Amino acid sequence: MANPGPVCVTTVMAEPEPIALDLSTTALLIIDMQRDFMEPGGFGETLGNDVSRLASAVKPIQAVLAAARAMGMLVVHTREGHLPDLSDAPAAKVERGAPSLRIGDPGPMGRILIRGEAGHDIIPELYPLDSEIVIDKPGKGAFYATELGDVLQKCGIENLLVCGVTTEVCVNTTVREANDRGYRCVVISDGCASYFPEFHEMGLKMIKAQGGIFGWVAASAAILEAMQAETSTSLAAGAAR
Ligand code: C5J
């Protein structure tokens, strides 16, 4: 793996135990903060969900995103969605359940969960910079049928700060995929949300149980503290030189 820079080790006060992370080999991975999940008229609402339940994740993600941008950390955004001809959407997914609108149907934000439509885009509060990586994924996991693995490997990434929606679906699936690929994942507890509060709670518990079976969980405040501690150390080292 290529190493992007000098070692910047800091400790995040996570559960089930604190974790030492080299922030120079750490990326921020923001899962599916799209209008289709976050706003009325999108995929989430067509499934019968109260989309307002996801709003709590926005501010914590904004804070960590600002810190990541300030320190030059690799930022990767993902979007769940399908090609306009639905060739990458399995029938088992499209036909499932009884949504008011199915994947590909026209809705108030364009066709539901289709790439290029307004609903598929990331919410304005967390909009990617041109320099940031956006991964389009057809599945729940961000590694399945995407270039994410190659991108992370090329950038020498070993650790992921993971946030986004929903906790128990795309965040959990991605963390499990990442864990199997050898990444240390720290999930930002208040930077994730679910339409079901109990699934949010259990989704986080599943990750950190059994000594951290899939990874670690930390609040955005703990992540920010660790990022700031590292930045202060770097500045102090720079001043002493
Ligand atoms: C879902 C996601 N919930 N991004 N997608 O279908 O979690």
PDB file of C-alpha atoms and ligand atoms in Angstrom:
ATOM      1  CA  MET A   1       0.000   0.000   0.000  1.00  0.00           C
ATOM      2  CA  ALA A   2       1.226   3.522  -0.746  1.00  0.00           C
ATOM      3  CA  ASN A   3       1.606   5.628   2.375  1.00  0.00           C
ATOM      4  CA  PRO A   4       0.212   9.127   1.904  1.00  0.00           C
ATOM      5  CA  GLY A   5       2.268  10.942   4.515  1.00  0.00           C
ATOM      6  CA  PRO A   6       3.965  11.140   7.878  1.00  0.00           C
ATOM      7  CA  VAL A   7       2.721   9.075  10.808  1.00  0.00           C
ATOM      8  CA  CYS A   8       0.095  11.012  12.839  1.00  0.00           C
ATOM      9  CA  VAL A   9      -0.952   8.721  15.655  1.00  0.00           C
ATOM     10  CA  THR A  10      -3.737   9.772  17.987  1.00  0.00           C
ATOM     11  CA  THR A  11      -6.046   7.948  20.361  1.00  0.00           C
ATOM     12  CA  VAL A  12      -9.807   7.929  19.904  1.00  0.00           C
ATOM     13  CA  MET A  13     -11.799   7.310  23.084  1.00  0.00           C
ATOM     14  CA  ALA A  14     -13.952   4.631  21.486  1.00  0.00           C
ATOM     15  CA  GLU A  15     -15.897   1.588  22.631  1.00  0.00           C
ATOM     16  CA  PRO A  16     -15.290  -1.184  23.460  1.00  0.00           C
ATOM     17  CA  GLU A  17     -11.862   0.353  24.106  1.00  0.00           C
ATOM     18  CA  PRO A  18      -9.762   3.332  23.021  1.00  0.00           C
ATOM     19  CA  ILE A  19      -8.054   2.878  19.675  1.00  0.00           C
ATOM     20  CA  ALA A  20      -4.765   4.405  18.486  1.00  0.00           C
ATOM     21  CA  LEU A  21      -5.121   5.548  14.879  1.00  0.00           C
ATOM     22  CA  ASP A  22      -2.595   6.881  12.426  1.00  0.00           C
ATOM     23  CA  LEU A  23      -4.668   9.672  10.892  1.00  0.00           C
ATOM     24  CA  SER A  24      -2.378   9.802   7.843  1.00  0.00           C
ATOM     25  CA  THR A  25      -3.693   6.350   6.874  1.00  0.00           C
ATOM     26  CA  THR A  26      -7.300   7.061   7.895  1.00  0.00           C
ATOM     27  CA  ALA A  27     -10.190   8.111   5.646  1.00  0.00           C
ATOM     28  CA  LEU A  28     -13.597   9.558   6.446  1.00  0.00           C
ATOM     29  CA  LEU A  29     -16.283   7.424   4.753  1.00  0.00           C
ATOM     30  CA  ILE A  30     -19.717   9.066   4.561  1.00  0.00           C
ATOM     31  CA  ILE A  31     -22.440   6.616   3.592  1.00  0.00           C
ATOM     32  CA  ASP A  32     -25.459   7.580   1.455  1.00  0.00           C
ATOM     33  CA  MET A  33     -26.333  11.043   2.843  1.00  0.00           C
ATOM     34  CA  GLN A  34     -28.642  11.415  -0.162  1.00  0.00           C
ATOM     35  CA  ARG A  35     -31.899  13.270  -0.638  1.00  0.00           C
ATOM     36  CA  ASP A  36     -33.544   9.904  -1.470  1.00  0.00           C
ATOM     37  CA  PHE A  37     -33.051   8.800   2.146  1.00  0.00           C
ATOM     38  CA  MET A  38     -33.113  12.133   3.961  1.00  0.00           C
ATOM     39  CA  GLU A  39     -35.981  14.060   2.352  1.00  0.00           C
ATOM     40  CA  PRO A  40     -39.715  13.540   1.811  1.00  0.00           C
ATOM     41  CA  GLY A  41     -40.595  12.096  -1.601  1.00  0.00           C
ATOM     42  CA  GLY A  42     -37.550   9.833  -1.878  1.00  0.00           C
ATOM     43  CA  PHE A  43     -36.834   6.111  -1.571  1.00  0.00           C
ATOM     44  CA  GLY A  44     -36.879   6.122   2.248  1.00  0.00           C
ATOM     45  CA  GLU A  45     -40.296   7.706   2.442  1.00  0.00           C
ATOM     46  CA  THR A  46     -41.779   5.463  -0.267  1.00  0.00           C
ATOM     47  CA  LEU A  47     -40.938   2.529   2.028  1.00  0.00           C
ATOM     48  CA  GLY A  48     -43.169   4.074   4.704  1.00  0.00           C
ATOM     49  CA  ASN A  49     -40.434   5.668   6.830  1.00  0.00           C
ATOM     50  CA  ASP A  50     -40.401   8.955   8.750  1.00  0.00           C
ATOM     51  CA  VAL A  51     -37.369  10.567   7.111  1.00  0.00           C
ATOM     52  CA  SER A  52     -37.095  13.277   9.768  1.00  0.00           C
ATOM     53  CA  ARG A  53     -35.536  10.624  12.034  1.00  0.00           C
ATOM     54  CA  LEU A  54     -32.306  10.809  10.018  1.00  0.00           C
ATOM     55  CA  ALA A  55     -31.719  14.552  10.462  1.00  0.00           C
ATOM     56  CA  SER A  56     -29.792  14.136  13.735  1.00  0.00           C
ATOM     57  CA  ALA A  57     -26.768  12.744  11.854  1.00  0.00           C
ATOM     58  CA  VAL A  58     -26.199  15.846   9.729  1.00  0.00           C
ATOM     59  CA  LYS A  59     -24.558  18.238  12.234  1.00  0.00           C
ATOM     60  CA  PRO A  60     -22.133  15.655  13.720  1.00  0.00           C
ATOM     61  CA  ILE A  61     -21.056  14.648  10.199  1.00  0.00           C
ATOM     62  CA  GLN A  62     -20.645  18.302   9.202  1.00  0.00           C
ATOM     63  CA  ALA A  63     -18.304  18.849  12.180  1.00  0.00           C
ATOM     64  CA  VAL A  64     -16.138  15.799  11.428  1.00  0.00           C
ATOM     65  CA  LEU A  65     -16.152  16.588   7.698  1.00  0.00           C
ATOM     66  CA  ALA A  66     -14.908  20.138   8.400  1.00  0.00           C
ATOM     67  CA  ALA A  67     -12.107  18.776  10.607  1.00  0.00           C
ATOM     68  CA  ALA A  68     -11.175  16.150   8.009  1.00  0.00           C
ATOM     69  CA  ARG A  69     -11.050  18.777   5.268  1.00  0.00           C
ATOM     70  CA  ALA A  70      -8.948  21.080   7.459  1.00  0.00           C
ATOM     71  CA  MET A  71      -6.360  18.377   8.095  1.00  0.00           C
ATOM     72  CA  GLY A  72      -6.323  17.049   4.507  1.00  0.00           C
ATOM     73  CA  MET A  73      -7.771  13.645   5.388  1.00  0.00           C
ATOM     74  CA  LEU A  74      -9.100  11.565   2.493  1.00  0.00           C
ATOM     75  CA  VAL A  75     -12.892  11.981   2.302  1.00  0.00           C
ATOM     76  CA  VAL A  76     -15.052   9.442   0.471  1.00  0.00           C
ATOM     77  CA  HIS A  77     -18.810   9.864  -0.036  1.00  0.00           C
ATOM     78  CA  THR A  78     -21.063   7.038  -1.231  1.00  0.00           C
ATOM     79  CA  ARG A  79     -24.429   7.048  -2.984  1.00  0.00           C
ATOM     80  CA  GLU A  80     -26.756   4.087  -3.329  1.00  0.00           C
ATOM     81  CA  GLY A  81     -28.503   4.016  -6.687  1.00  0.00           C
ATOM     82  CA  HIS A  82     -28.974   2.372 -10.050  1.00  0.00           C
ATOM     83  CA  LEU A  83     -28.368   2.951 -13.727  1.00  0.00           C
ATOM     84  CA  PRO A  84     -31.354   4.455 -15.607  1.00  0.00           C
ATOM     85  CA  ASP A  85     -31.983   1.125 -17.400  1.00  0.00           C
ATOM     86  CA  LEU A  86     -31.957  -0.710 -14.042  1.00  0.00           C
ATOM     87  CA  SER A  87     -29.460  -3.224 -15.434  1.00  0.00           C
ATOM     88  CA  ASP A  88     -27.608  -3.165 -12.084  1.00  0.00           C
ATOM     89  CA  ALA A  89     -30.773  -3.492  -9.984  1.00  0.00           C
ATOM     90  CA  PRO A  90     -31.679  -7.096  -9.183  1.00  0.00           C
ATOM     91  CA  ALA A  91     -35.359  -7.903  -9.589  1.00  0.00           C
ATOM     92  CA  ALA A  92     -35.313  -9.214  -6.027  1.00  0.00           C
ATOM     93  CA  LYS A  93     -34.523  -5.662  -4.874  1.00  0.00           C
ATOM     94  CA  VAL A  94     -36.859  -3.791  -7.227  1.00  0.00           C
ATOM     95  CA  GLU A  95     -39.877  -6.039  -6.639  1.00  0.00           C
ATOM     96  CA  ARG A  96     -39.529  -6.279  -2.863  1.00  0.00           C
ATOM     97  CA  GLY A  97     -42.211  -5.052  -0.442  1.00  0.00           C
ATOM     98  CA  ALA A  98     -45.030  -2.666  -1.162  1.00  0.00           C
ATOM     99  CA  PRO A  99     -43.522   0.804  -1.491  1.00  0.00           C
ATOM    100  CA  SER A 100     -45.695   3.672  -2.749  1.00  0.00           C
ATOM    101  CA  LEU A 101     -43.124   4.133  -5.552  1.00  0.00           C
ATOM    102  CA  ARG A 102     -40.646   1.488  -6.686  1.00  0.00           C
ATOM    103  CA  ILE A 103     -37.000   1.954  -7.673  1.00  0.00           C
ATOM    104  CA  GLY A 104     -37.057   3.624 -11.109  1.00  0.00           C
ATOM    105  CA  ASP A 105     -40.569   5.089 -10.764  1.00  0.00           C
ATOM    106  CA  PRO A 106     -40.928   8.849 -11.288  1.00  0.00           C
ATOM    107  CA  GLY A 107     -41.245  10.785  -8.007  1.00  0.00           C
ATOM    108  CA  PRO A 108     -41.089  14.403  -6.840  1.00  0.00           C
ATOM    109  CA  MET A 109     -37.249  14.340  -6.906  1.00  0.00           C
ATOM    110  CA  GLY A 110     -36.986  12.435 -10.181  1.00  0.00           C
ATOM    111  CA  ARG A 111     -36.868   8.674 -10.639  1.00  0.00           C
ATOM    112  CA  ILE A 112     -36.508   6.863  -7.320  1.00  0.00           C
ATOM    113  CA  LEU A 113     -32.897   5.815  -6.514  1.00  0.00           C
ATOM    114  CA  ILE A 114     -31.624   6.399 -10.036  1.00  0.00           C
ATOM    115  CA  ARG A 115     -28.182   7.888 -10.711  1.00  0.00           C
ATOM    116  CA  GLY A 116     -28.284  11.441 -12.005  1.00  0.00           C
ATOM    117  CA  GLU A 117     -31.713  12.242 -10.560  1.00  0.00           C
ATOM    118  CA  ALA A 118     -32.154  14.994  -7.947  1.00  0.00           C
ATOM    119  CA  GLY A 119     -33.117  12.517  -5.239  1.00  0.00           C
ATOM    120  CA  HIS A 120     -29.939  10.507  -5.796  1.00  0.00           C
ATOM    121  CA  ASP A 121     -27.722  13.480  -4.998  1.00  0.00           C
ATOM    122  CA  ILE A 122     -26.061  14.190  -1.667  1.00  0.00           C
ATOM    123  CA  ILE A 123     -27.806  16.709   0.616  1.00  0.00           C
ATOM    124  CA  PRO A 124     -26.504  20.288   0.271  1.00  0.00           C
ATOM    125  CA  GLU A 125     -25.223  20.430   3.877  1.00  0.00           C
ATOM    126  CA  LEU A 126     -22.684  17.665   3.143  1.00  0.00           C
ATOM    127  CA  TYR A 127     -22.082  18.257  -0.545  1.00  0.00           C
ATOM    128  CA  PRO A 128     -18.756  16.813  -1.731  1.00  0.00           C
ATOM    129  CA  LEU A 129     -15.971  19.113  -2.850  1.00  0.00           C
ATOM    130  CA  ASP A 130     -14.766  18.545  -6.413  1.00  0.00           C
ATOM    131  CA  SER A 131     -11.569  17.075  -4.926  1.00  0.00           C
ATOM    132  CA  GLU A 132     -13.418  14.437  -2.897  1.00  0.00           C
ATOM    133  CA  ILE A 133     -14.212  10.914  -4.012  1.00  0.00           C
ATOM    134  CA  VAL A 134     -17.812   9.886  -4.667  1.00  0.00           C
ATOM    135  CA  ILE A 135     -18.521   6.169  -4.999  1.00  0.00           C
ATOM    136  CA  ASP A 136     -21.745   5.072  -6.678  1.00  0.00           C
ATOM    137  CA  LYS A 137     -22.895   1.720  -5.362  1.00  0.00           C
ATOM    138  CA  PRO A 138     -25.753  -0.508  -6.441  1.00  0.00           C
ATOM    139  CA  GLY A 139     -25.897  -2.427  -3.170  1.00  0.00           C
ATOM    140  CA  LYS A 140     -26.021  -1.778   0.527  1.00  0.00           C
ATOM    141  CA  GLY A 141     -22.300  -2.426   1.054  1.00  0.00           C
ATOM    142  CA  ALA A 142     -19.914   0.188  -0.367  1.00  0.00           C
ATOM    143  CA  PHE A 143     -17.351  -2.419  -1.492  1.00  0.00           C
ATOM    144  CA  TYR A 144     -19.762  -4.538  -3.558  1.00  0.00           C
ATOM    145  CA  ALA A 145     -19.443  -3.803  -7.312  1.00  0.00           C
ATOM    146  CA  THR A 146     -17.527  -0.548  -6.743  1.00  0.00           C
ATOM    147  CA  GLU A 147     -13.981   0.798  -6.988  1.00  0.00           C
ATOM    148  CA  LEU A 148     -13.822   1.621  -3.244  1.00  0.00           C
ATOM    149  CA  GLY A 149     -11.350  -1.149  -2.366  1.00  0.00           C
ATOM    150  CA  ASP A 150      -8.952  -0.063  -5.114  1.00  0.00           C
ATOM    151  CA  VAL A 151      -9.225   3.623  -4.145  1.00  0.00           C
ATOM    152  CA  LEU A 152      -8.466   2.941  -0.480  1.00  0.00           C
ATOM    153  CA  GLN A 153      -5.573   0.665  -1.345  1.00  0.00           C
ATOM    154  CA  LYS A 154      -4.085   3.210  -3.759  1.00  0.00           C
ATOM    155  CA  CYS A 155      -4.278   5.885  -1.048  1.00  0.00           C
ATOM    156  CA  GLY A 156      -2.655   3.652   1.588  1.00  0.00           C
ATOM    157  CA  ILE A 157      -5.711   3.705   3.834  1.00  0.00           C
ATOM    158  CA  GLU A 158      -5.823   1.291   6.782  1.00  0.00           C
ATOM    159  CA  ASN A 159      -8.492   2.862   9.003  1.00  0.00           C
ATOM    160  CA  LEU A 160     -11.977   4.219   8.331  1.00  0.00           C
ATOM    161  CA  LEU A 161     -14.105   6.721  10.235  1.00  0.00           C
ATOM    162  CA  VAL A 162     -17.578   5.650   9.096  1.00  0.00           C
ATOM    163  CA  CYS A 163     -20.830   7.605   9.338  1.00  0.00           C
ATOM    164  CA  GLY A 164     -24.054   8.092   7.375  1.00  0.00           C
ATOM    165  CA  VAL A 165     -27.375   6.338   6.940  1.00  0.00           C
ATOM    166  CA  THR A 166     -28.828   4.043   7.799  1.00  0.00           C
ATOM    167  CA  THR A 167     -27.028   2.575  10.803  1.00  0.00           C
ATOM    168  CA  GLU A 168     -28.291  -0.974  10.471  1.00  0.00           C
ATOM    169  CA  VAL A 169     -28.407  -1.215   6.675  1.00  0.00           C
ATOM    170  CA  CYS A 170     -25.725   0.467   4.565  1.00  0.00           C
ATOM    171  CA  VAL A 171     -23.444   1.558   7.422  1.00  0.00           C
ATOM    172  CA  ASN A 172     -23.501  -1.887   9.037  1.00  0.00           C
ATOM    173  CA  THR A 173     -23.091  -3.741   5.741  1.00  0.00           C
ATOM    174  CA  THR A 174     -20.162  -1.548   4.722  1.00  0.00           C
ATOM    175  CA  VAL A 175     -18.441  -1.911   8.109  1.00  0.00           C
ATOM    176  CA  ARG A 176     -18.767  -5.682   7.894  1.00  0.00           C
ATOM    177  CA  GLU A 177     -17.299  -5.671   4.374  1.00  0.00           C
ATOM    178  CA  ALA A 178     -14.474  -3.359   5.488  1.00  0.00           C
ATOM    179  CA  ASN A 179     -13.723  -5.463   8.557  1.00  0.00           C
ATOM    180  CA  ASP A 180     -13.341  -8.572   6.405  1.00  0.00           C
ATOM    181  CA  ARG A 181     -10.913  -6.634   4.204  1.00  0.00           C
ATOM    182  CA  GLY A 182      -8.735  -5.727   7.191  1.00  0.00           C
ATOM    183  CA  TYR A 183      -9.750  -2.110   7.798  1.00  0.00           C
ATOM    184  CA  ARG A 184     -10.063  -0.796  11.349  1.00  0.00           C
ATOM    185  CA  CYS A 185     -13.476   0.876  11.384  1.00  0.00           C
ATOM    186  CA  VAL A 186     -14.526   3.482  13.913  1.00  0.00           C
ATOM    187  CA  VAL A 187     -18.234   4.199  13.527  1.00  0.00           C
ATOM    188  CA  ILE A 188     -19.335   7.697  14.529  1.00  0.00           C
ATOM    189  CA  SER A 189     -22.353   6.991  16.743  1.00  0.00           C
ATOM    190  CA  ASP A 190     -24.154  10.345  16.439  1.00  0.00           C
ATOM    191  CA  GLY A 191     -23.092  10.626  12.783  1.00  0.00           C
ATOM    192  CA  CYS A 192     -25.321   7.661  11.924  1.00  0.00           C
ATOM    193  CA  ALA A 193     -29.088   7.407  12.069  1.00  0.00           C
ATOM    194  CA  SER A 194     -31.931   5.029  11.360  1.00  0.00           C
ATOM    195  CA  TYR A 195     -35.656   5.291  10.700  1.00  0.00           C
ATOM    196  CA  PHE A 196     -35.907   2.922  13.684  1.00  0.00           C
ATOM    197  CA  PRO A 197     -34.222   4.216  16.880  1.00  0.00           C
ATOM    198  CA  GLU A 198     -33.968   0.695  18.274  1.00  0.00           C
ATOM    199  CA  PHE A 199     -32.149  -0.507  15.132  1.00  0.00           C
ATOM    200  CA  HIS A 200     -29.708   2.415  15.452  1.00  0.00           C
ATOM    201  CA  GLU A 201     -28.925   1.412  19.012  1.00  0.00           C
ATOM    202  CA  MET A 202     -28.613  -2.286  18.219  1.00  0.00           C
ATOM    203  CA  GLY A 203     -26.720  -1.627  14.991  1.00  0.00           C
ATOM    204  CA  LEU A 204     -24.018   0.133  16.998  1.00  0.00           C
ATOM    205  CA  LYS A 205     -24.072  -2.495  19.740  1.00  0.00           C
ATOM    206  CA  MET A 206     -23.533  -5.265  17.171  1.00  0.00           C
ATOM    207  CA  ILE A 207     -20.371  -3.565  15.914  1.00  0.00           C
ATOM    208  CA  LYS A 208     -18.727  -3.007  19.291  1.00  0.00           C
ATOM    209  CA  ALA A 209     -19.883  -6.194  21.098  1.00  0.00           C
ATOM    210  CA  GLN A 210     -17.587  -9.144  21.779  1.00  0.00           C
ATOM    211  CA  GLY A 211     -14.495  -6.976  22.084  1.00  0.00           C
ATOM    212  CA  GLY A 212     -15.348  -5.061  18.887  1.00  0.00           C
ATOM    213  CA  ILE A 213     -16.356  -7.927  16.609  1.00  0.00           C
ATOM    214  CA  PHE A 214     -16.668  -5.619  13.563  1.00  0.00           C
ATOM    215  CA  GLY A 215     -15.010  -2.445  14.853  1.00  0.00           C
ATOM    216  CA  TRP A 216     -15.169   0.445  17.268  1.00  0.00           C
ATOM    217  CA  VAL A 217     -17.836   3.057  18.030  1.00  0.00           C
ATOM    218  CA  ALA A 218     -17.139   6.641  19.148  1.00  0.00           C
ATOM    219  CA  ALA A 219     -19.116   9.871  19.419  1.00  0.00           C
ATOM    220  CA  SER A 220     -18.228  12.696  17.034  1.00  0.00           C
ATOM    221  CA  ALA A 221     -16.931  14.696  20.028  1.00  0.00           C
ATOM    222  CA  ALA A 222     -14.357  11.975  20.759  1.00  0.00           C
ATOM    223  CA  ILE A 223     -13.287  11.825  17.106  1.00  0.00           C
ATOM    224  CA  LEU A 224     -12.960  15.617  16.950  1.00  0.00           C
ATOM    225  CA  GLU A 225     -10.949  15.652  20.164  1.00  0.00           C
ATOM    226  CA  ALA A 226      -8.526  13.101  18.729  1.00  0.00           C
ATOM    227  CA  MET A 227      -8.244  15.013  15.436  1.00  0.00           C
ATOM    228  CA  GLN A 228      -7.621  18.281  17.278  1.00  0.00           C
ATOM    229  CA  ALA A 229      -5.042  16.666  19.581  1.00  0.00           C
ATOM    230  CA  GLU A 230      -3.170  15.392  16.534  1.00  0.00           C
ATOM    231  CA  THR A 231      -3.349  18.787  14.814  1.00  0.00           C
ATOM    232  CA  SER A 232      -1.982  20.540  17.955  1.00  0.00           C
ATOM    233  CA  THR A 233       0.872  18.019  18.202  1.00  0.00           C
ATOM    234  CA  SER A 234       1.777  18.564  14.529  1.00  0.00           C
ATOM    235  CA  LEU A 235       1.698  22.332  14.954  1.00  0.00           C
ATOM    236  CA  ALA A 236       3.853  22.147  18.080  1.00  0.00           C
ATOM    237  CA  ALA A 237       6.346  19.875  16.278  1.00  0.00           C
ATOM    238  CA  GLY A 238       6.406  22.299  13.335  1.00  0.00           C
ATOM    239  CA  ALA A 239       7.043  25.281  15.642  1.00  0.00           C
ATOM    240  CA  ALA A 240       9.892  23.456  17.444  1.00  0.00           C
ATOM    241  CA  ARG A 241      11.680  22.725  14.171  1.00  0.00           C
TER     242      ARG A 241
HETATM  243  C1  C5J B   1     -31.263   1.600   2.764  1.00  0.00           C
HETATM  244  C2  C5J B   1     -29.161   2.677   3.163  1.00  0.00           C
HETATM  245  N1  C5J B   1     -31.656   1.740   4.034  1.00  0.00           N
HETATM  246  N2  C5J B   1     -28.364   3.610   2.642  1.00  0.00           N
HETATM  247  N3  C5J B   1     -30.105   2.140   2.331  1.00  0.00           N
HETATM  248  O1  C5J B   1     -31.958   1.019   1.967  1.00  0.00           O
HETATM  249  O2  C5J B   1     -29.070   2.344   4.320  1.00  0.00           O
END
